[in-house]
PDB file of C-alpha atoms in Angstrom:
ATOM      1  CA  UNK A   1       0.000   0.000   0.000  1.00 65.00           C
ATOM      2  CA  UNK A   2       1.552   3.365  -0.999  1.00 84.00           C
ATOM      3  CA  UNK A   3       1.345   6.442   1.220  1.00 92.00           C
ATOM      4  CA  UNK A   4      -2.254   7.649   1.005  1.00 94.00           C
ATOM      5  CA  UNK A   5      -2.652  10.093   3.898  1.00 97.00           C
ATOM      6  CA  UNK A   6      -1.020  13.443   4.658  1.00 97.00           C
ATOM      7  CA  UNK A   7       2.738  13.931   4.281  1.00 97.00           C
ATOM      8  CA  UNK A   8       4.873  13.602   7.394  1.00 97.00           C
ATOM      9  CA  UNK A   9       5.277  17.376   7.886  1.00 97.00           C
ATOM     10  CA  UNK A  10       1.517  17.784   7.534  1.00 98.00           C
ATOM     11  CA  UNK A  11       0.922  14.903   9.968  1.00 98.00           C
ATOM     12  CA  UNK A  12       3.099  16.554  12.600  1.00 98.00           C
ATOM     13  CA  UNK A  13       1.020  19.724  12.281  1.00 98.00           C
ATOM     14  CA  UNK A  14      -2.398  18.068  11.913  1.00 98.00           C
ATOM     15  CA  UNK A  15      -5.146  18.947  14.388  1.00 98.00           C
ATOM     16  CA  UNK A  16      -8.440  17.082  14.392  1.00 98.00           C
ATOM     17  CA  UNK A  17     -11.727  18.931  13.982  1.00 96.00           C
ATOM     18  CA  UNK A  18     -13.514  16.688  16.483  1.00 97.00           C
ATOM     19  CA  UNK A  19     -15.333  18.781  19.089  1.00 96.00           C
ATOM     20  CA  UNK A  20     -14.957  18.016  22.783  1.00 97.00           C
ATOM     21  CA  UNK A  21     -18.385  17.928  24.491  1.00 98.00           C
ATOM     22  CA  UNK A  22     -18.854  20.511  27.219  1.00 98.00           C
ATOM     23  CA  UNK A  23     -19.735  17.855  29.792  1.00 98.00           C
ATOM     24  CA  UNK A  24     -16.942  15.488  28.744  1.00 98.00           C
ATOM     25  CA  UNK A  25     -15.129  15.552  32.109  1.00 98.00           C
ATOM     26  CA  UNK A  26     -18.372  15.264  34.074  1.00 98.00           C
ATOM     27  CA  UNK A  27     -19.444  12.257  32.016  1.00 98.00           C
ATOM     28  CA  UNK A  28     -16.232  10.360  32.694  1.00 98.00           C
ATOM     29  CA  UNK A  29     -16.171  11.342  36.351  1.00 98.00           C
ATOM     30  CA  UNK A  30     -19.704   9.976  36.744  1.00 98.00           C
ATOM     31  CA  UNK A  31     -18.841   6.820  34.774  1.00 98.00           C
ATOM     32  CA  UNK A  32     -15.926   6.018  37.074  1.00 98.00           C
ATOM     33  CA  UNK A  33     -17.877   6.951  40.184  1.00 97.00           C
ATOM     34  CA  UNK A  34     -20.657   4.558  39.183  1.00 95.00           C
ATOM     35  CA  UNK A  35     -18.415   1.519  39.706  1.00 95.00           C
ATOM     36  CA  UNK A  36     -16.834   2.580  42.969  1.00 92.00           C
ATOM     37  CA  UNK A  37     -19.749   1.100  44.886  1.00 90.00           C
ATOM     38  CA  UNK A  38     -18.748  -2.347  43.652  1.00 95.00           C
ATOM     39  CA  UNK A  39     -15.906  -4.083  45.521  1.00 97.00           C
ATOM     40  CA  UNK A  40     -12.971  -4.844  43.248  1.00 97.00           C
ATOM     41  CA  UNK A  41     -13.463  -8.513  44.249  1.00 97.00           C
ATOM     42  CA  UNK A  42     -10.185  -9.632  42.729  1.00 98.00           C
ATOM     43  CA  UNK A  43      -9.035 -13.255  42.814  1.00 98.00           C
ATOM     44  CA  UNK A  44      -5.670 -14.788  41.886  1.00 97.00           C
ATOM     45  CA  UNK A  45      -5.543 -18.450  40.938  1.00 98.00           C
ATOM     46  CA  UNK A  46      -2.066 -19.912  40.264  1.00 97.00           C
ATOM     47  CA  UNK A  47      -1.853 -21.289  36.741  1.00 98.00           C
ATOM     48  CA  UNK A  48       0.753 -23.707  35.414  1.00 97.00           C
ATOM     49  CA  UNK A  49       2.005 -22.460  32.033  1.00 97.00           C
ATOM     50  CA  UNK A  50       5.010 -24.776  31.869  1.00 96.00           C
ATOM     51  CA  UNK A  51       7.253 -21.677  31.874  1.00 97.00           C
ATOM     52  CA  UNK A  52       9.503 -22.280  34.872  1.00 96.00           C
ATOM     53  CA  UNK A  53      10.913 -18.757  35.055  1.00 97.00           C
ATOM     54  CA  UNK A  54       7.497 -17.141  35.506  1.00 98.00           C
ATOM     55  CA  UNK A  55       4.716 -17.379  38.070  1.00 97.00           C
ATOM     56  CA  UNK A  56       1.341 -16.889  36.397  1.00 98.00           C
ATOM     57  CA  UNK A  57      -2.065 -16.186  37.932  1.00 98.00           C
ATOM     58  CA  UNK A  58      -5.515 -16.457  36.397  1.00 98.00           C
ATOM     59  CA  UNK A  59      -7.092 -13.185  37.488  1.00 98.00           C
ATOM     60  CA  UNK A  60     -10.728 -12.200  37.857  1.00 98.00           C
ATOM     61  CA  UNK A  61     -11.946  -8.789  39.034  1.00 98.00           C
ATOM     62  CA  UNK A  62     -15.125  -6.713  39.056  1.00 98.00           C
ATOM     63  CA  UNK A  63     -15.247  -4.257  36.168  1.00 98.00           C
ATOM     64  CA  UNK A  64     -18.143  -2.213  34.829  1.00 97.00           C
ATOM     65  CA  UNK A  65     -21.297  -2.629  36.955  1.00 95.00           C
ATOM     66  CA  UNK A  66     -19.474  -5.261  39.035  1.00 96.00           C
ATOM     67  CA  UNK A  67     -19.333  -7.623  36.044  1.00 96.00           C
ATOM     68  CA  UNK A  68     -16.425 -10.108  36.018  1.00 97.00           C
ATOM     69  CA  UNK A  69     -13.394  -9.401  33.841  1.00 98.00           C
ATOM     70  CA  UNK A  70     -10.504 -11.830  33.377  1.00 98.00           C
ATOM     71  CA  UNK A  71      -6.784 -11.411  32.870  1.00 98.00           C
ATOM     72  CA  UNK A  72      -3.366 -13.000  33.305  1.00 98.00           C
ATOM     73  CA  UNK A  73      -0.744 -11.762  35.748  1.00 98.00           C
ATOM     74  CA  UNK A  74       2.836 -12.875  35.083  1.00 98.00           C
ATOM     75  CA  UNK A  75       5.581 -12.314  37.652  1.00 98.00           C
ATOM     76  CA  UNK A  76       9.254 -13.322  37.280  1.00 98.00           C
ATOM     77  CA  UNK A  77       9.786 -16.352  39.524  1.00 97.00           C
ATOM     78  CA  UNK A  78      11.930 -15.578  42.540  1.00 92.00           C
ATOM     79  CA  UNK A  79      12.084 -11.825  41.870  1.00 91.00           C
ATOM     80  CA  UNK A  80      12.369  -9.368  44.735  1.00 90.00           C
ATOM     81  CA  UNK A  81       8.968  -7.720  45.025  1.00 87.00           C
ATOM     82  CA  UNK A  82       7.120  -5.430  44.693  1.00 97.00           C
ATOM     83  CA  UNK A  83       7.792  -4.830  41.012  1.00 98.00           C
ATOM     84  CA  UNK A  84       6.696  -2.176  38.509  1.00 98.00           C
ATOM     85  CA  UNK A  85       3.769  -3.468  36.496  1.00 98.00           C
ATOM     86  CA  UNK A  86       2.979  -3.203  32.794  1.00 98.00           C
ATOM     87  CA  UNK A  87      -0.768  -3.404  32.156  1.00 98.00           C
ATOM     88  CA  UNK A  88      -1.502  -4.475  28.594  1.00 98.00           C
ATOM     89  CA  UNK A  89      -4.724  -4.050  26.614  1.00 98.00           C
ATOM     90  CA  UNK A  90      -5.537  -6.187  23.578  1.00 98.00           C
ATOM     91  CA  UNK A  91      -6.296  -5.482  19.912  1.00 97.00           C
ATOM     92  CA  UNK A  92      -9.748  -5.641  18.350  1.00 98.00           C
ATOM     93  CA  UNK A  93     -11.397  -9.045  18.278  1.00 96.00           C
ATOM     94  CA  UNK A  94      -8.819 -10.785  20.433  1.00 97.00           C
ATOM     95  CA  UNK A  95      -8.867 -11.826  24.069  1.00 97.00           C
ATOM     96  CA  UNK A  96      -6.197 -12.397  26.670  1.00 98.00           C
ATOM     97  CA  UNK A  97      -5.095 -15.555  24.854  1.00 97.00           C
ATOM     98  CA  UNK A  98      -3.535 -18.646  26.410  1.00 97.00           C
ATOM     99  CA  UNK A  99      -1.489 -18.104  29.522  1.00 97.00           C
ATOM    100  CA  UNK A 100       1.918 -18.720  27.960  1.00 97.00           C
ATOM    101  CA  UNK A 101       1.427 -16.579  24.847  1.00 96.00           C
ATOM    102  CA  UNK A 102       2.183 -13.040  25.957  1.00 97.00           C
ATOM    103  CA  UNK A 103       4.947 -12.708  28.545  1.00 98.00           C
ATOM    104  CA  UNK A 104       7.494 -10.219  27.167  1.00 98.00           C
ATOM    105  CA  UNK A 105       7.277  -7.707  29.991  1.00 98.00           C
ATOM    106  CA  UNK A 106       7.625 -10.369  32.666  1.00 98.00           C
ATOM    107  CA  UNK A 107      10.705 -11.663  30.855  1.00 97.00           C
ATOM    108  CA  UNK A 108      12.078  -8.118  31.128  1.00 97.00           C
ATOM    109  CA  UNK A 109      11.717  -8.270  34.916  1.00 97.00           C
ATOM    110  CA  UNK A 110       8.382  -6.510  35.454  1.00 98.00           C
ATOM    111  CA  UNK A 111       5.018  -7.732  36.640  1.00 98.00           C
ATOM    112  CA  UNK A 112       2.847  -8.039  33.525  1.00 98.00           C
ATOM    113  CA  UNK A 113      -0.955  -7.947  33.537  1.00 98.00           C
ATOM    114  CA  UNK A 114      -2.894  -8.799  30.356  1.00 98.00           C
ATOM    115  CA  UNK A 115      -6.550  -7.694  30.491  1.00 98.00           C
ATOM    116  CA  UNK A 116      -9.254  -9.571  28.612  1.00 98.00           C
ATOM    117  CA  UNK A 117     -11.596  -7.370  26.534  1.00 98.00           C
ATOM    118  CA  UNK A 118     -15.256  -7.946  27.315  1.00 97.00           C
ATOM    119  CA  UNK A 119     -17.193  -9.751  24.607  1.00 96.00           C
ATOM    120  CA  UNK A 120     -14.140 -10.248  22.396  1.00 96.00           C
ATOM    121  CA  UNK A 121     -11.756 -13.138  21.968  1.00 96.00           C
ATOM    122  CA  UNK A 122     -13.353 -15.130  19.182  1.00 93.00           C
ATOM    123  CA  UNK A 123     -11.724 -13.463  16.180  1.00 90.00           C
ATOM    124  CA  UNK A 124      -8.079 -13.764  17.235  1.00 89.00           C
ATOM    125  CA  UNK A 125      -6.580 -15.015  20.475  1.00 96.00           C
ATOM    126  CA  UNK A 126      -9.276 -16.510  22.746  1.00 96.00           C
ATOM    127  CA  UNK A 127     -10.990 -14.594  25.519  1.00 97.00           C
ATOM    128  CA  UNK A 128     -13.033 -15.495  28.583  1.00 96.00           C
ATOM    129  CA  UNK A 129     -15.021 -12.347  29.463  1.00 96.00           C
ATOM    130  CA  UNK A 130     -18.637 -11.806  28.417  1.00 94.00           C
ATOM    131  CA  UNK A 131     -20.434  -8.521  27.799  1.00 94.00           C
ATOM    132  CA  UNK A 132     -23.962  -8.454  29.222  1.00 89.00           C
ATOM    133  CA  UNK A 133     -25.492  -5.671  27.151  1.00 75.00           C
ATOM    134  CA  UNK A 134     -27.677  -3.073  28.898  1.00 69.00           C
ATOM    135  CA  UNK A 135     -31.377  -3.177  28.167  1.00 60.00           C
ATOM    136  CA  UNK A 136     -32.509  -0.709  25.536  1.00 61.00           C
ATOM    137  CA  UNK A 137     -29.245  -0.700  23.545  1.00 79.00           C
ATOM    138  CA  UNK A 138     -29.790  -0.129  19.828  1.00 82.00           C
ATOM    139  CA  UNK A 139     -29.701  -2.717  17.087  1.00 76.00           C
ATOM    140  CA  UNK A 140     -26.122  -2.780  15.894  1.00 82.00           C
ATOM    141  CA  UNK A 141     -23.958  -3.845  12.980  1.00 81.00           C
ATOM    142  CA  UNK A 142     -22.056  -7.124  13.588  1.00 83.00           C
ATOM    143  CA  UNK A 143     -18.954  -6.386  15.642  1.00 92.00           C
ATOM    144  CA  UNK A 144     -18.473  -4.048  18.586  1.00 96.00           C
ATOM    145  CA  UNK A 145     -18.176  -0.571  17.077  1.00 97.00           C
ATOM    146  CA  UNK A 146     -21.901   0.211  16.983  1.00 97.00           C
ATOM    147  CA  UNK A 147     -23.086  -1.548  20.146  1.00 95.00           C
ATOM    148  CA  UNK A 148     -25.107   1.032  22.059  1.00 95.00           C
ATOM    149  CA  UNK A 149     -23.778   3.773  19.776  1.00 97.00           C
ATOM    150  CA  UNK A 150     -26.884   5.975  19.922  1.00 97.00           C
ATOM    151  CA  UNK A 151     -26.270   6.935  23.544  1.00 96.00           C
ATOM    152  CA  UNK A 152     -23.038   7.615  25.434  1.00 97.00           C
ATOM    153  CA  UNK A 153     -24.515   5.803  28.455  1.00 96.00           C
ATOM    154  CA  UNK A 154     -24.886   2.513  26.596  1.00 95.00           C
ATOM    155  CA  UNK A 155     -21.948   2.659  24.181  1.00 97.00           C
ATOM    156  CA  UNK A 156     -19.753  -0.429  24.305  1.00 97.00           C
ATOM    157  CA  UNK A 157     -16.475   1.382  24.917  1.00 98.00           C
ATOM    158  CA  UNK A 158     -17.806   3.044  28.048  1.00 98.00           C
ATOM    159  CA  UNK A 159     -17.801  -0.386  29.653  1.00 97.00           C
ATOM    160  CA  UNK A 160     -14.406  -1.292  28.179  1.00 98.00           C
ATOM    161  CA  UNK A 161     -12.684   1.909  29.326  1.00 98.00           C
ATOM    162  CA  UNK A 162     -14.066   1.551  32.842  1.00 98.00           C
ATOM    163  CA  UNK A 163     -12.912  -2.089  32.913  1.00 98.00           C
ATOM    164  CA  UNK A 164      -9.453  -0.908  31.893  1.00 98.00           C
ATOM    165  CA  UNK A 165      -9.261   1.693  34.667  1.00 98.00           C
ATOM    166  CA  UNK A 166     -10.435  -0.891  37.180  1.00 98.00           C
ATOM    167  CA  UNK A 167      -7.791  -3.334  35.932  1.00 98.00           C
ATOM    168  CA  UNK A 168      -5.108  -1.035  37.342  1.00 98.00           C
ATOM    169  CA  UNK A 169      -6.891  -1.027  40.711  1.00 97.00           C
ATOM    170  CA  UNK A 170      -7.196  -4.808  40.589  1.00 98.00           C
ATOM    171  CA  UNK A 171      -3.571  -5.577  39.770  1.00 97.00           C
ATOM    172  CA  UNK A 172      -2.476  -3.146  42.483  1.00 96.00           C
ATOM    173  CA  UNK A 173      -4.012  -5.496  45.049  1.00 96.00           C
ATOM    174  CA  UNK A 174      -1.369  -8.150  44.387  1.00 97.00           C
ATOM    175  CA  UNK A 175       1.630  -8.061  46.773  1.00 96.00           C
ATOM    176  CA  UNK A 176       4.089  -8.513  43.880  1.00 96.00           C
ATOM    177  CA  UNK A 177       2.991  -5.210  42.309  1.00 97.00           C
ATOM    178  CA  UNK A 178       4.382  -1.747  43.034  1.00 97.00           C
ATOM    179  CA  UNK A 179       1.315   0.472  42.594  1.00 96.00           C
ATOM    180  CA  UNK A 180       3.514   3.570  42.342  1.00 97.00           C
ATOM    181  CA  UNK A 181       5.014   2.301  39.070  1.00 98.00           C
ATOM    182  CA  UNK A 182       2.261   1.438  36.605  1.00 98.00           C
ATOM    183  CA  UNK A 183       2.865   1.450  32.842  1.00 98.00           C
ATOM    184  CA  UNK A 184      -0.017   1.010  30.378  1.00 98.00           C
ATOM    185  CA  UNK A 185       0.374  -0.269  26.833  1.00 98.00           C
ATOM    186  CA  UNK A 186      -1.435  -1.860  23.916  1.00 98.00           C
ATOM    187  CA  UNK A 187      -1.649  -1.918  20.151  1.00 98.00           C
ATOM    188  CA  UNK A 188      -4.505  -0.811  17.897  1.00 98.00           C
ATOM    189  CA  UNK A 189      -7.645  -1.125  20.061  1.00 98.00           C
ATOM    190  CA  UNK A 190      -5.270  -1.685  22.980  1.00 98.00           C
ATOM    191  CA  UNK A 191      -3.539   1.575  22.048  1.00 98.00           C
ATOM    192  CA  UNK A 192      -6.837   3.444  22.171  1.00 98.00           C
ATOM    193  CA  UNK A 193      -7.623   1.903  25.549  1.00 99.00           C
ATOM    194  CA  UNK A 194      -4.119   2.865  26.724  1.00 99.00           C
ATOM    195  CA  UNK A 195      -4.831   6.504  25.876  1.00 98.00           C
ATOM    196  CA  UNK A 196      -8.126   6.357  27.761  1.00 98.00           C
ATOM    197  CA  UNK A 197      -6.528   4.934  30.916  1.00 98.00           C
ATOM    198  CA  UNK A 198      -3.661   7.443  30.797  1.00 98.00           C
ATOM    199  CA  UNK A 199      -6.265  10.212  30.572  1.00 98.00           C
ATOM    200  CA  UNK A 200      -8.646   8.876  33.235  1.00 98.00           C
ATOM    201  CA  UNK A 201      -5.987   8.105  35.868  1.00 97.00           C
ATOM    202  CA  UNK A 202      -3.383  10.500  37.277  1.00 94.00           C
ATOM    203  CA  UNK A 203      -1.112   7.773  38.672  1.00 96.00           C
ATOM    204  CA  UNK A 204       0.213   6.191  35.471  1.00 98.00           C
ATOM    205  CA  UNK A 205       4.003   6.463  35.094  1.00 98.00           C
ATOM    206  CA  UNK A 206       4.172   5.846  31.334  1.00 98.00           C
ATOM    207  CA  UNK A 207       1.881   5.143  28.379  1.00 98.00           C
ATOM    208  CA  UNK A 208       2.856   3.178  25.260  1.00 98.00           C
ATOM    209  CA  UNK A 209       0.056   3.372  22.638  1.00 98.00           C
ATOM    210  CA  UNK A 210       1.001   1.512  19.469  1.00 98.00           C
ATOM    211  CA  UNK A 211      -0.824   2.411  16.219  1.00 98.00           C
ATOM    212  CA  UNK A 212      -3.801   3.485  18.354  1.00 98.00           C
ATOM    213  CA  UNK A 213      -7.361   2.838  17.234  1.00 98.00           C
ATOM    214  CA  UNK A 214     -10.434   4.804  18.445  1.00 98.00           C
ATOM    215  CA  UNK A 215      -8.968   8.187  17.468  1.00 98.00           C
ATOM    216  CA  UNK A 216     -10.461  10.867  15.190  1.00 98.00           C
ATOM    217  CA  UNK A 217     -13.421   8.609  14.394  1.00 98.00           C
ATOM    218  CA  UNK A 218     -15.061  10.695  11.714  1.00 98.00           C
ATOM    219  CA  UNK A 219     -11.879  11.197   9.696  1.00 98.00           C
ATOM    220  CA  UNK A 220     -11.122   7.479   9.882  1.00 98.00           C
ATOM    221  CA  UNK A 221     -14.623   6.464   8.805  1.00 98.00           C
ATOM    222  CA  UNK A 222     -14.506   8.846   5.840  1.00 97.00           C
ATOM    223  CA  UNK A 223     -10.900   8.079   4.824  1.00 97.00           C
ATOM    224  CA  UNK A 224     -10.642   4.266   4.848  1.00 97.00           C
ATOM    225  CA  UNK A 225     -12.955   1.404   3.979  1.00 95.00           C
ATOM    226  CA  UNK A 226     -11.375  -1.179   6.287  1.00 96.00           C
ATOM    227  CA  UNK A 227     -12.769  -2.762   9.405  1.00 97.00           C
ATOM    228  CA  UNK A 228     -13.321  -2.030  12.212  1.00 98.00           C
ATOM    229  CA  UNK A 229     -14.056   1.622  11.280  1.00 98.00           C
ATOM    230  CA  UNK A 230     -16.093   0.377   8.304  1.00 98.00           C
ATOM    231  CA  UNK A 231     -18.576  -1.145  10.766  1.00 97.00           C
ATOM    232  CA  UNK A 232     -19.641   2.425  11.562  1.00 98.00           C
ATOM    233  CA  UNK A 233     -19.873   3.361   7.885  1.00 98.00           C
ATOM    234  CA  UNK A 234     -22.021   0.319   7.112  1.00 97.00           C
ATOM    235  CA  UNK A 235     -24.282   1.093  10.067  1.00 97.00           C
ATOM    236  CA  UNK A 236     -24.743   4.686   8.871  1.00 98.00           C
ATOM    237  CA  UNK A 237     -25.375   3.497   5.315  1.00 97.00           C
ATOM    238  CA  UNK A 238     -28.517   1.827   6.664  1.00 97.00           C
ATOM    239  CA  UNK A 239     -29.375   4.287   9.461  1.00 97.00           C
ATOM    240  CA  UNK A 240     -29.098   7.464   7.424  1.00 97.00           C
ATOM    241  CA  UNK A 241     -30.901   9.476  10.095  1.00 97.00           C
ATOM    242  CA  UNK A 242     -28.377   8.624  12.846  1.00 97.00           C
ATOM    243  CA  UNK A 243     -25.242  10.363  11.562  1.00 98.00           C
ATOM    244  CA  UNK A 244     -25.171  13.336  13.931  1.00 97.00           C
ATOM    245  CA  UNK A 245     -26.271  11.220  16.872  1.00 97.00           C
ATOM    246  CA  UNK A 246     -23.561   8.622  16.246  1.00 98.00           C
ATOM    247  CA  UNK A 247     -20.695  11.097  16.035  1.00 98.00           C
ATOM    248  CA  UNK A 248     -22.032  12.964  19.067  1.00 98.00           C
ATOM    249  CA  UNK A 249     -21.713   9.723  21.046  1.00 98.00           C
ATOM    250  CA  UNK A 250     -18.282   8.900  19.646  1.00 98.00           C
ATOM    251  CA  UNK A 251     -16.899  12.287  20.723  1.00 98.00           C
ATOM    252  CA  UNK A 252     -16.964  11.048  24.342  1.00 98.00           C
ATOM    253  CA  UNK A 253     -14.726   8.086  23.451  1.00 98.00           C
ATOM    254  CA  UNK A 254     -12.378   9.682  20.943  1.00 98.00           C
ATOM    255  CA  UNK A 255      -8.696   9.456  21.834  1.00 98.00           C
ATOM    256  CA  UNK A 256      -8.277  12.998  20.538  1.00 98.00           C
ATOM    257  CA  UNK A 257     -10.579  14.283  23.293  1.00 98.00           C
ATOM    258  CA  UNK A 258      -9.069  12.042  25.960  1.00 98.00           C
ATOM    259  CA  UNK A 259      -5.412  12.694  25.159  1.00 98.00           C
ATOM    260  CA  UNK A 260      -5.123  16.269  26.552  1.00 98.00           C
ATOM    261  CA  UNK A 261      -5.847  15.007  30.079  1.00 98.00           C
ATOM    262  CA  UNK A 262      -2.974  12.486  30.004  1.00 98.00           C
ATOM    263  CA  UNK A 263       0.221  13.635  31.716  1.00 98.00           C
ATOM    264  CA  UNK A 264       2.411  10.509  31.807  1.00 98.00           C
ATOM    265  CA  UNK A 265       5.382  10.327  29.411  1.00 98.00           C
ATOM    266  CA  UNK A 266       4.209   8.563  26.257  1.00 98.00           C
ATOM    267  CA  UNK A 267       5.797   6.713  23.365  1.00 99.00           C
ATOM    268  CA  UNK A 268       3.489   6.342  20.354  1.00 99.00           C
ATOM    269  CA  UNK A 269       4.048   4.408  17.149  1.00 98.00           C
ATOM    270  CA  UNK A 270       2.561   4.823  13.687  1.00 98.00           C
ATOM    271  CA  UNK A 271       2.796   3.083  10.308  1.00 98.00           C
ATOM    272  CA  UNK A 272       2.525   5.525   7.424  1.00 98.00           C
ATOM    273  CA  UNK A 273       0.892   2.885   5.189  1.00 98.00           C
ATOM    274  CA  UNK A 274      -1.673   1.868   7.824  1.00 98.00           C
ATOM    275  CA  UNK A 275      -5.131   1.535   6.226  1.00 97.00           C
ATOM    276  CA  UNK A 276      -6.764   0.355   9.462  1.00 98.00           C
ATOM    277  CA  UNK A 277      -5.720   3.235  11.716  1.00 98.00           C
ATOM    278  CA  UNK A 278      -4.767   5.974   9.238  1.00 98.00           C
ATOM    279  CA  UNK A 279      -1.624   7.918  10.186  1.00 98.00           C
ATOM    280  CA  UNK A 280      -3.479  11.221  10.513  1.00 98.00           C
ATOM    281  CA  UNK A 281      -5.789   9.732  13.165  1.00 98.00           C
ATOM    282  CA  UNK A 282      -2.782   8.548  15.181  1.00 98.00           C
ATOM    283  CA  UNK A 283      -1.118  11.949  14.882  1.00 98.00           C
ATOM    284  CA  UNK A 284      -4.403  13.616  15.857  1.00 98.00           C
ATOM    285  CA  UNK A 285      -4.176  11.933  19.281  1.00 98.00           C
ATOM    286  CA  UNK A 286      -0.402  12.337  19.501  1.00 98.00           C
ATOM    287  CA  UNK A 287      -0.544  16.064  18.745  1.00 98.00           C
ATOM    288  CA  UNK A 288      -3.280  16.530  21.366  1.00 98.00           C
ATOM    289  CA  UNK A 289      -1.483  14.533  24.078  1.00 98.00           C
ATOM    290  CA  UNK A 290      -1.039  16.486  27.307  1.00 98.00           C
ATOM    291  CA  UNK A 291       2.174  14.972  28.675  1.00 98.00           C
ATOM    292  CA  UNK A 292       5.731  14.563  27.380  1.00 98.00           C
ATOM    293  CA  UNK A 293       5.547  12.525  24.192  1.00 98.00           C
ATOM    294  CA  UNK A 294       7.522  10.977  21.385  1.00 98.00           C
ATOM    295  CA  UNK A 295       6.494   8.947  18.350  1.00 98.00           C
ATOM    296  CA  UNK A 296       8.290   6.298  16.319  1.00 98.00           C
ATOM    297  CA  UNK A 297       7.372   6.548  12.644  1.00 98.00           C
ATOM    298  CA  UNK A 298       7.551   3.450  10.431  1.00 98.00           C
ATOM    299  CA  UNK A 299       7.315   4.828   6.865  1.00 98.00           C
ATOM    300  CA  UNK A 300       6.854   1.542   5.003  1.00 97.00           C
ATOM    301  CA  UNK A 301       4.712  -0.343   7.488  1.00 98.00           C
ATOM    302  CA  UNK A 302       1.002  -0.896   7.695  1.00 97.00           C
ATOM    303  CA  UNK A 303      -1.000  -1.712  10.824  1.00 98.00           C
ATOM    304  CA  UNK A 304       1.703  -4.006  12.163  1.00 97.00           C
ATOM    305  CA  UNK A 305       3.768  -0.881  12.857  1.00 98.00           C
ATOM    306  CA  UNK A 306       7.214  -1.589  14.262  1.00 98.00           C
ATOM    307  CA  UNK A 307       6.456  -5.013  15.785  1.00 97.00           C
ATOM    308  CA  UNK A 308       9.650  -6.544  17.269  1.00 98.00           C
ATOM    309  CA  UNK A 309      11.724  -3.508  16.272  1.00 98.00           C
ATOM    310  CA  UNK A 310       9.390  -1.289  18.265  1.00 98.00           C
ATOM    311  CA  UNK A 311       9.451  -3.634  21.253  1.00 98.00           C
ATOM    312  CA  UNK A 312      13.134  -2.790  21.617  1.00 98.00           C
ATOM    313  CA  UNK A 313      12.208   0.916  21.691  1.00 98.00           C
ATOM    314  CA  UNK A 314       9.493   0.334  24.288  1.00 98.00           C
ATOM    315  CA  UNK A 315      11.734  -1.680  26.598  1.00 98.00           C
ATOM    316  CA  UNK A 316      14.319   1.106  26.525  1.00 98.00           C
ATOM    317  CA  UNK A 317      11.661   3.781  27.084  1.00 98.00           C
ATOM    318  CA  UNK A 318      10.247   2.059  30.163  1.00 98.00           C
ATOM    319  CA  UNK A 319      13.718   1.528  31.623  1.00 98.00           C
ATOM    320  CA  UNK A 320      14.439   5.223  31.171  1.00 98.00           C
ATOM    321  CA  UNK A 321      11.156   6.387  32.704  1.00 98.00           C
ATOM    322  CA  UNK A 322      11.228   3.999  35.680  1.00 97.00           C
ATOM    323  CA  UNK A 323      14.977   4.025  36.174  1.00 95.00           C
ATOM    324  CA  UNK A 324      15.070   0.211  36.189  1.00 89.00           C
TER     325      UNK A 324
END
């Protein structure tokens, strides 16, 4: 795929036209407050992965509305604790996977928590967390992008973002975790969730959003014809009378509107040939980000971004930020 979006100089200067709702902060404050009445109810069940250098726990905690959310916690066996923790969020369609699959950060000497994404995990790596939909949610296009999309109260990503904030609270309950040193990361959908958590918490030490999804929704929907953004386009093709209502809802979940509240040092990544998360939508969030930030640009890569090359950059970034 050749370069199809703005040039790099234009990307660095690009500012999204998405409008931030006047009650944006109040909405998210109320959303987080609504779950505080539910105990975190976290459980840790030792799980044998066959990896002798790691201790792994099957985790369950209470997320949105007290509903159970699953995850894996990996801790280097025999390490002096407590340890900094890297909380990882997963890409669209996938779940937490099998216990042995995703252990890079624990191999680097950190505690590593992988959060399941509610309702997902049947289109990639498997997941174990359901998504009981609220009554009255609208009919939606297959997938997750239009679930509850006619109202900010019922939109799917409200539940996901609150789960993700609660995941940090949950993992902080484990004695192996140093709650003063929390790093959040993820790619694609996980990158969008990373931005949300960095914005909605003031205690994150670093954020690593890779090729983030869920940013500058309207530009993405109108620029590319690839899923998952195309789910929204196909929904609006049928529901012609819902356009304004849909984008009004999405403004509350747009990484561009969340990013200014984030203060933790951040390392972004972007592929300039990415037709799933167009480069301008990534730069829209990056340019709006409130804390110290840097971005690794991969000129000839698509949605895979930097992959293993970028992992080297992330490991170095976290060492620099945490000092270990």
